[in-house]
Coordinates of C-alpha atoms (C1' of nucleotides) in Angstrom, one line a residue:
Chain A
X1 CA 24.8 76.9 73.0
X2 CA 27.2 79.6 74.1
X3 CA 30.9 79.1 73.2
X4 CA 32.9 78.1 76.3
X5 CA 36.3 79.2 74.9
X6 CA 36.3 82.9 74.1
X7 CA 38.3 83.5 71.0
X8 CA 41.5 85.2 71.9
X9 CA 42.0 88.4 70.0
X10 CA 45.7 87.9 69.5
X11 CA 47.6 90.9 68.1
X12 CA 50.7 90.4 66.2
X13 CA 52.2 86.9 66.6
X14 CA 52.1 86.8 70.4
X15 CA 49.9 84.1 72.0
X16 CA 47.5 86.7 73.5
X17 CA 48.3 90.0 75.1
X18 CA 48.0 89.7 78.9
X19 CA 46.4 92.6 80.7
X20 CA 48.9 94.8 82.4
X21 CA 49.3 94.4 86.2
X22 CA 51.9 95.7 88.6
X23 CA 53.1 92.1 89.3
X24 CA 53.2 91.2 85.7
X25 CA 55.2 94.3 84.8
X26 CA 57.8 93.6 87.6
X27 CA 58.0 90.0 86.6
X28 CA 58.7 90.9 83.0
X29 CA 61.2 93.5 84.2
X30 CA 63.1 90.9 86.3
X31 CA 63.2 88.5 83.3
X32 CA 64.4 91.2 81.0
X33 CA 67.2 92.1 83.4
X34 CA 68.2 88.4 83.6
X35 CA 68.5 88.1 79.9
X36 CA 69.7 91.5 78.8
X37 CA 71.1 93.3 81.9
X38 CA 69.7 96.2 83.9
X39 CA 70.9 98.7 81.4
X40 CA 68.2 97.3 79.0
X41 CA 65.4 97.6 81.5
X42 CA 64.2 101.0 80.4
X43 CA 60.6 102.1 80.3
X44 CA 60.7 102.0 76.5
X45 CA 62.3 98.5 76.2
X46 CA 60.1 97.1 78.9
X47 CA 57.0 98.5 77.2
X48 CA 58.1 96.9 74.0
X49 CA 58.4 93.6 75.8
X50 CA 54.9 94.0 77.1
X51 CA 53.6 94.8 73.7
X52 CA 52.5 98.3 74.6
X53 CA 53.8 101.9 74.6
X54 CA 55.9 103.4 77.4
X55 CA 53.2 105.7 78.6
X56 CA 51.1 102.7 79.7
X57 CA 53.7 101.8 82.4
X58 CA 53.4 105.1 84.1
X59 CA 49.9 104.0 85.4
X60 CA 51.7 101.4 87.6
X61 CA 55.2 102.8 88.2
X62 CA 56.1 106.4 89.0
X63 CA 59.4 106.4 87.3
X64 CA 62.5 104.4 86.3
X65 CA 64.0 104.6 89.8
X66 CA 60.9 103.0 91.3
X67 CA 61.0 100.3 88.7
X68 CA 64.6 99.4 89.6
X69 CA 63.8 99.4 93.3
X70 CA 61.0 96.9 92.7
X71 CA 63.4 94.7 90.8
X72 CA 65.8 94.8 93.7
X73 CA 63.2 93.8 96.2
X74 CA 62.4 90.8 94.0
X75 CA 66.0 89.8 93.8
X76 CA 66.5 90.0 97.6
X77 CA 64.4 86.9 97.8
X78 CA 67.5 85.0 96.7
X79 CA 69.6 86.0 99.7
X80 CA 70.3 82.9 101.7
X81 CA 68.9 83.7 105.2
X82 CA 69.4 80.0 106.3
X83 CA 73.0 80.9 106.9
X84 CA 71.8 82.7 110.0
X85 CA 71.1 79.3 111.5
X86 CA 74.3 77.5 110.4
X87 CA 76.5 75.8 112.9
X88 CA 79.0 78.6 113.4
X89 CA 79.6 81.4 115.9
X90 CA 77.3 84.5 115.5
X91 CA 80.1 86.5 113.7
X92 CA 80.6 83.8 111.2
X93 CA 76.9 83.6 110.5
X94 CA 76.6 87.3 110.2
X95 CA 79.4 87.3 107.7
X96 CA 77.7 84.5 105.8
X97 CA 74.4 86.3 105.4
X98 CA 76.1 89.5 104.4
X99 CA 78.3 87.6 101.9
X100 CA 75.2 86.0 100.4
X101 CA 73.6 89.5 100.0
X102 CA 76.7 90.8 98.4
X103 CA 76.9 87.9 96.0
X104 CA 73.3 88.4 94.9
X105 CA 74.1 92.0 94.1
X106 CA 77.4 91.1 92.5
X107 CA 75.5 89.4 89.7
X108 CA 73.9 92.7 88.9
X109 CA 76.2 95.5 90.0
X110 CA 74.3 98.2 88.3
X111 CA 71.4 97.3 90.4
X112 CA 73.5 97.7 93.5
X113 CA 74.3 101.2 92.3
X114 CA 70.6 102.1 92.2
X115 CA 70.1 100.3 95.6
X116 CA 72.4 102.8 97.2
X117 CA 70.0 105.6 96.2
X118 CA 66.6 103.9 96.1
X119 CA 66.4 101.7 99.2
X120 CA 63.8 99.0 99.1
X121 CA 61.2 98.5 101.8
X122 CA 59.5 95.3 100.8
X123 CA 59.1 92.0 102.6
X124 CA 62.4 90.5 101.4
X125 CA 64.3 93.6 102.6
X126 CA 62.6 93.5 106.0
X127 CA 63.4 89.8 106.4
X128 CA 67.0 90.5 105.7
X129 CA 67.2 93.4 108.2
X130 CA 65.4 91.2 110.8
X131 CA 67.9 88.4 110.3
X132 CA 70.9 90.8 110.7
X133 CA 69.4 92.4 113.8
X134 CA 68.8 89.0 115.4
X135 CA 72.4 88.1 114.9
X136 CA 73.7 91.3 116.3
X137 CA 71.4 90.9 119.3
X138 CA 72.6 87.3 119.8
X139 CA 76.2 88.6 119.8
X140 CA 75.4 91.1 122.5
X141 CA 75.6 94.3 120.5
X142 CA 73.6 96.9 122.4
X143 CA 70.4 97.9 120.8
X144 CA 71.3 101.5 120.0
X145 CA 74.5 100.3 118.3
X146 CA 72.8 97.5 116.4
X147 CA 70.1 99.9 115.1
X148 CA 72.7 102.1 113.5
X149 CA 75.1 99.4 112.7
X150 CA 72.8 97.3 110.6
X151 CA 72.6 100.2 108.2
X152 CA 76.3 100.4 107.8
X153 CA 76.6 96.7 107.2
X154 CA 74.1 96.8 104.4
X155 CA 75.6 100.0 103.0
X156 CA 79.1 98.7 102.8
X157 CA 77.9 95.4 101.2
X158 CA 75.9 97.4 98.6
X159 CA 78.7 99.8 97.9
X160 CA 81.1 97.0 97.4
X161 CA 78.9 95.3 94.9
X162 CA 78.2 98.7 93.2
X163 CA 82.0 99.3 92.8
X164 CA 82.2 96.0 90.9
X165 CA 80.0 97.4 88.2
X166 CA 83.0 99.0 86.6
X167 CA 84.8 95.7 86.2
X168 CA 82.0 94.7 83.9
X169 CA 82.7 97.3 81.3
X170 CA 86.0 95.6 80.9
X171 CA 88.4 97.9 79.0
X172 CA 87.9 101.2 80.7
X173 CA 87.9 99.6 84.1
X174 CA 91.2 98.0 83.5
X175 CA 92.7 101.3 82.4
X176 CA 91.3 103.1 85.5
X177 CA 92.6 100.4 87.8
X178 CA 96.0 100.6 86.2
X179 CA 96.0 104.4 86.7
X180 CA 95.3 104.0 90.4
X181 CA 97.9 101.2 90.8
X182 CA 100.5 103.4 89.0
X183 CA 99.6 106.4 91.1
X184 CA 99.8 104.5 94.4
X185 CA 103.0 102.6 93.6
X186 CA 104.6 105.6 92.0
X187 CA 104.0 107.9 94.9
X188 CA 107.2 109.6 96.2
X189 CA 108.4 108.8 99.7
X190 CA 109.1 112.5 100.3
X191 CA 105.7 113.8 99.4
X192 CA 103.6 110.8 100.3
X193 CA 105.5 108.9 102.9
X194 CA 102.7 106.7 104.2
X195 CA 101.5 105.6 100.7
X196 CA 105.1 104.8 99.8
X197 CA 105.6 102.9 103.1
X198 CA 102.5 100.7 102.5
X199 CA 103.0 100.3 98.8
X200 CA 101.5 97.2 97.3
X201 CA 99.9 96.4 100.7
X202 CA 97.2 99.0 99.7
X203 CA 96.2 96.9 96.8
X204 CA 96.7 93.5 98.3
X205 CA 94.3 90.6 98.9
X206 CA 91.5 89.0 97.0
X207 CA 88.1 90.7 96.9
X208 CA 86.8 87.8 99.1
X209 CA 89.5 88.2 101.7
X210 CA 89.1 91.9 101.8
X211 CA 85.3 91.7 102.1
X212 CA 85.5 89.2 105.0
X213 CA 87.9 91.4 106.9
X214 CA 85.7 94.4 106.2
X215 CA 82.6 92.7 107.6
X216 CA 84.5 91.6 110.7
X217 CA 85.9 95.0 111.3
X218 CA 82.4 96.5 111.0
X219 CA 81.0 94.0 113.5
X220 CA 83.8 94.8 115.9
X221 CA 83.3 98.5 115.4
X222 CA 79.6 98.3 116.1
X223 CA 80.2 96.1 119.1
X224 CA 82.8 98.3 120.7
X225 CA 81.7 101.8 119.9
X226 CA 79.1 103.2 122.3
X227 CA 76.7 105.9 121.2
X228 CA 77.4 109.1 123.0
X229 CA 75.0 111.3 121.1
X230 CA 72.1 111.1 123.6
Chain B
X1 CA 101.3 151.3 60.5
X2 CA 100.3 147.8 61.3
X3 CA 97.4 147.3 63.6
X4 CA 98.6 146.2 67.1
X5 CA 95.3 144.5 68.0
X6 CA 94.7 141.5 65.8
X7 CA 91.1 141.4 64.7
X8 CA 89.5 138.4 66.5
X9 CA 87.6 136.2 64.2
X10 CA 84.7 135.7 66.6
X11 CA 82.2 133.2 65.5
X12 CA 78.7 133.8 66.8
X13 CA 78.6 136.3 69.7
X14 CA 81.4 134.6 71.7
X15 CA 84.5 136.6 72.4
X16 CA 86.7 134.2 70.4
X17 CA 86.6 130.5 70.4
X18 CA 89.5 129.2 72.5
X19 CA 91.4 126.1 71.3
X20 CA 90.3 122.9 73.0
X21 CA 92.6 121.5 75.6
X22 CA 92.1 118.9 78.3
X23 CA 92.4 121.4 81.1
X24 CA 90.0 123.8 79.4
X25 CA 87.4 121.1 78.9
X26 CA 87.6 120.0 82.5
X27 CA 87.4 123.5 83.8
X28 CA 84.3 124.2 81.6
X29 CA 82.8 121.0 82.8
X30 CA 83.3 121.9 86.5
X31 CA 81.8 125.3 85.9
X32 CA 78.8 123.7 84.1
X33 CA 78.3 121.4 87.0
X34 CA 78.4 124.3 89.4
X35 CA 75.8 126.2 87.5
X36 CA 73.5 123.5 86.2
X37 CA 74.3 120.3 88.1
X38 CA 76.1 117.1 87.1
X39 CA 73.1 115.8 85.2
X40 CA 73.6 118.6 82.7
X41 CA 77.3 117.7 82.2
X42 CA 76.8 115.5 79.2
X43 CA 79.1 115.2 76.2
X44 CA 76.5 117.1 74.1
X45 CA 75.8 119.9 76.5
X46 CA 79.5 120.4 77.3
X47 CA 80.3 120.5 73.6
X48 CA 77.7 123.1 73.1
X49 CA 79.2 125.1 75.9
X50 CA 82.6 124.9 74.2
X51 CA 81.1 125.9 70.9
X52 CA 81.8 122.6 69.1
X53 CA 80.3 119.2 68.4
X54 CA 80.3 116.3 70.8
X55 CA 82.6 114.3 68.7
X56 CA 85.4 116.7 69.3
X57 CA 85.5 115.9 73.0
X58 CA 86.3 112.3 72.3
X59 CA 89.8 113.3 71.3
X60 CA 90.5 114.3 75.0
X61 CA 88.1 112.2 77.0
X62 CA 87.4 108.5 76.5
X63 CA 83.8 108.6 77.7
X64 CA 81.3 110.2 80.1
X65 CA 82.5 108.2 83.1
X66 CA 86.1 109.5 82.6
X67 CA 84.8 113.0 82.3
X68 CA 83.0 112.7 85.6
X69 CA 86.0 111.2 87.3
X70 CA 88.1 114.2 86.2
X71 CA 85.5 116.6 87.7
X72 CA 85.6 114.7 91.0
X73 CA 89.4 114.9 91.1
X74 CA 89.1 118.7 90.7
X75 CA 86.5 118.9 93.4
X76 CA 88.7 117.0 95.9
X77 CA 90.9 120.0 96.0
X78 CA 88.3 121.5 98.3
X79 CA 88.7 118.9 101.0
X80 CA 90.1 120.6 104.1
X81 CA 93.2 118.6 104.9
X82 CA 94.4 121.2 107.4
X83 CA 91.9 119.4 109.8
X84 CA 94.6 116.7 110.0
X85 CA 96.7 119.1 112.0
X86 CA 94.0 120.6 114.3
X87 CA 94.4 120.5 118.1
X88 CA 92.4 117.3 118.7
X89 CA 93.2 113.7 119.3
X90 CA 93.9 111.6 116.2
X91 CA 90.4 110.1 116.1
X92 CA 88.8 113.6 116.1
X93 CA 91.1 114.8 113.3
X94 CA 90.4 111.7 111.3
X95 CA 86.7 112.3 111.7
X96 CA 87.2 115.9 110.7
X97 CA 89.0 115.1 107.5
X98 CA 86.4 112.5 106.6
X99 CA 83.6 114.8 107.4
X100 CA 85.1 117.5 105.2
X101 CA 85.4 115.0 102.3
X102 CA 81.8 114.0 102.8
X103 CA 80.6 117.6 102.9
X104 CA 82.3 118.3 99.6
X105 CA 80.5 115.3 98.0
X106 CA 77.2 116.3 99.7
X107 CA 77.1 119.4 97.5
X108 CA 77.1 117.1 94.5
X109 CA 75.6 113.8 95.5
X110 CA 75.3 112.5 91.9
X111 CA 79.0 112.9 91.6
X112 CA 79.4 110.8 94.7
X113 CA 77.4 108.1 93.0
X114 CA 79.8 108.1 90.1
X115 CA 82.8 108.2 92.5
X116 CA 81.8 104.8 93.8
X117 CA 82.2 103.3 90.4
X118 CA 85.0 105.5 88.8
X119 CA 87.6 106.0 91.5
X120 CA 89.9 109.0 90.8
X121 CA 93.7 108.7 91.0
X122 CA 94.9 112.3 90.7
X123 CA 97.0 114.4 93.0
X124 CA 94.1 115.6 95.2
X125 CA 93.0 112.1 95.7
X126 CA 96.5 110.9 96.6
X127 CA 96.8 113.8 99.1
X128 CA 93.6 112.7 100.8
X129 CA 94.7 109.1 101.1
X130 CA 98.1 110.1 102.4
X131 CA 96.5 112.3 105.1
X132 CA 94.2 109.5 106.2
X133 CA 97.0 107.0 106.3
X134 CA 99.2 109.3 108.3
X135 CA 96.4 109.7 110.9
X136 CA 95.8 106.0 111.1
X137 CA 99.5 105.5 111.6
X138 CA 99.7 108.1 114.3
X139 CA 96.8 106.3 116.1
X140 CA 98.8 103.1 116.1
X141 CA 96.7 101.2 113.6
X142 CA 98.9 98.4 112.2
X143 CA 99.9 98.9 108.6
X144 CA 98.1 95.9 107.2
X145 CA 94.8 97.1 108.8
X146 CA 95.4 100.7 107.8
X147 CA 96.0 99.7 104.2
X148 CA 92.6 98.0 103.9
X149 CA 90.9 100.3 106.4
X150 CA 91.5 103.5 104.4
X151 CA 89.5 102.1 101.6
X152 CA 86.5 101.4 103.8
X153 CA 86.6 104.9 105.3
X154 CA 86.4 106.5 101.9
X155 CA 83.9 104.0 100.6
X156 CA 81.5 104.7 103.5
X157 CA 81.9 108.4 103.2
X158 CA 81.3 108.3 99.5
X159 CA 78.3 106.0 99.8
X160 CA 76.7 108.2 102.4
X161 CA 77.0 111.2 100.2
X162 CA 75.6 109.2 97.2
X163 CA 72.6 108.1 99.2
X164 CA 71.8 111.7 99.8
X165 CA 71.3 112.2 96.0
X166 CA 67.8 110.9 96.4
X167 CA 66.9 113.6 98.9
X168 CA 67.5 116.1 96.2
X169 CA 64.8 114.9 93.8
X170 CA 62.5 115.9 96.6
X171 CA 59.1 114.3 96.0
X172 CA 59.9 110.7 95.2
X173 CA 62.5 110.6 97.9
X174 CA 60.0 111.6 100.5
X175 CA 57.6 108.9 99.4
X176 CA 60.3 106.4 99.4
X177 CA 61.4 107.4 102.9
X178 CA 57.9 107.3 104.1
X179 CA 57.5 103.8 102.7
X180 CA 60.6 102.6 104.6
X181 CA 59.5 104.3 107.8
X182 CA 56.0 102.7 107.6
X183 CA 57.5 99.3 106.8
X184 CA 59.9 99.4 109.8
X185 CA 57.5 100.9 112.3
X186 CA 54.6 98.7 111.1
X187 CA 56.6 95.4 111.4
X188 CA 54.8 92.8 113.5
X189 CA 56.4 91.7 116.7
X190 CA 55.7 88.0 115.9
X191 CA 57.2 87.9 112.4
X192 CA 59.9 90.6 112.9
X193 CA 60.7 90.7 116.7
X194 CA 63.9 92.6 116.5
X195 CA 62.7 95.3 114.1
X196 CA 59.7 95.7 116.4
X197 CA 61.9 95.8 119.5
X198 CA 64.1 98.6 118.1
X199 CA 61.3 100.5 116.4
X200 CA 62.1 104.2 115.9
X201 CA 65.6 103.6 117.2
X202 CA 66.3 102.3 113.7
X203 CA 65.6 105.7 112.2
X204 CA 66.8 107.9 115.0
X205 CA 69.6 110.5 115.0
X206 CA 70.5 113.4 112.7
X207 CA 72.6 112.6 109.7
X208 CA 75.5 114.3 111.4
X209 CA 75.3 112.3 114.6
X210 CA 75.0 109.1 112.7
X211 CA 77.9 109.9 110.4
X212 CA 80.1 110.7 113.4
X213 CA 79.3 107.5 115.1
X214 CA 79.9 105.6 111.9
X215 CA 83.3 107.1 111.4
X216 CA 84.2 106.3 115.0
X217 CA 83.1 102.7 114.7
X218 CA 85.0 102.2 111.5
X219 CA 88.1 103.6 113.2
X220 CA 87.6 101.3 116.1
X221 CA 87.0 98.3 113.8
X222 CA 90.1 98.9 111.8
X223 CA 92.1 99.3 115.0
X224 CA 90.9 96.2 116.7
X225 CA 90.5 93.7 113.8
X226 CA 93.7 91.9 113.0
X227 CA 94.1 90.5 109.5
X228 CA 94.2 86.7 109.6
X229 CA 94.3 86.1 105.8
X230 CA 98.0 85.8 105.4
Chain C
dA1 C1' 40.1 104.0 85.1
dC2 C1' 43.1 102.5 82.0
dC3 C1' 45.6 102.7 77.9
dT4 C1' 47.6 104.8 73.8
dG5 C1' 50.0 107.5 69.8
dA6 C1' 52.6 111.0 69.3
dA7 C1' 55.5 114.4 70.6
dC8 C1' 59.1 117.0 73.3
dA9 C1' 63.5 117.3 74.6
dC10 C1' 67.0 115.1 75.1
dC11 C1' 71.2 111.2 75.4
dG12 C1' 76.4 108.5 74.0
dT13 C1' 79.2 107.2 70.6
dT14 C1' 81.1 106.3 65.9
dC15 C1' 82.7 107.3 61.4
dA16 C1' 83.9 109.2 57.2
dA17 C1' 85.5 113.3 55.6
dG18 C1' 87.8 117.4 56.1
dT19 C1' 91.9 120.8 57.6
Chain D
dA1 C1' 96.8 115.2 64.7
dC2 C1' 92.8 117.4 65.5
dC3 C1' 88.3 118.6 64.5
dT4 C1' 83.7 118.2 62.5
dG5 C1' 78.8 117.2 60.6
dA6 C1' 75.9 113.8 60.4
dA7 C1' 74.1 109.7 61.5
dC8 C1' 72.8 105.6 64.4
dA9 C1' 70.5 103.9 68.0
dC10 C1' 68.6 104.9 71.6
dC11 C1' 66.5 107.5 76.3
dG12 C1' 62.4 109.5 80.2
dT13 C1' 58.3 111.7 80.5
dT14 C1' 54.0 114.2 79.4
dC15 C1' 49.6 115.0 77.3
dA16 C1' 45.5 115.0 74.8
dA17 C1' 42.6 111.8 73.1
dG18 C1' 40.5 107.6 73.0
dT19 C1' 37.9 103.2 75.2

DNA sequence: ACCTGAACACCGTTCAAGT
DNA sequence: ACCTGAACACCGTTCAAGT
């Protein structure tokens, strides 16, 4: 009689060390980010979580940037693409999808920072691009303009989320914001007439109100700016 | 006869250790960035360059982010604001100034990355904002729209430069770009009809042509999108 | 092929102690 | 007030050696 249950050779107190796989590594990385933040998702810390040494991860992931890109692609699954079919005009639906994307990144602003540099190319990203292109097409934005415009829409949304990453590291960010506020409001009307004229208008509005206006102005810009390059 | 030339108490082989000052630290930091790149402008490396320990720098600079922001503010002095007075229509001059800003950041894309997070507020930055606001005003962009629009213009320029920082670390970036190209061009017409319809159009155009179109569409968007929030 | 220990070459930041 | 040595708590990545 051969034993049906192979005795697990559990090392340490963990319930059995699972074999390393790409998917397993990324899943653990996402979990680690959710519990400890992206700044803790390092090769060393992740290896520790997987009960191995950092060198082992390099069999599956080229470097830290690639690891972060993979995490982002996972996260993009949370973007609410159903907004594309809501009962609103195409502009409103476009703004909704973009806002959902921005909100997902807002939860992890440091990831947004890396997203600017390491663009993903997985299925969730493709689905997002497709949804945006469909809405632009529905709104009558000419193909050539939609092709370049979709990039700008995502770039601005990503950059806006990335900017927010300062506001996390509370204290410094506050100081920095105060410095900018003081500089803008204290500008002299002789040397900086336009800054002085606009004054607090430059800093006005909630982040939400600003973002909505920005998305609308991008859409209008894409719709009304012909490509003259070719 | 008293000696007229005081004997310098030179430590090591350096020609006399200058006293630390904020300006001296930033000047050395800028120089270090120019010779070795921003990734080498660390507290430790900079301290070494100044012939002291890293702890000494914390008397003048709160942290690494603040150091990088100070470097950026210095660099903004290189933006060519004379373009604002060139013999072209206001849109063309606006595009010129923005392009000059982008080019300055292009030389140091990792600095652009940090610029997204740690916005400067020094005199060079104020001069740039003032120049942009003056051009928007000249073009008849309503104040409320100019106030929010100037932020978007700078954000997009900064983000575009930051994106380029990948293209420096040559090999990975190429792989990543190839992955995106393959994903976009390989998209199925049934699952991703719009991506398939646009195809290579999505990746077309030189960076310069794209950027010029982007600036023009931002200007048009700002000009034609009223603020309805208040 | 996959996995690993160990090493190399670094980091930011704090703190007690000096001048 | 300014400066410092030393320490704490980390990093990414490579490589030779194992299985």
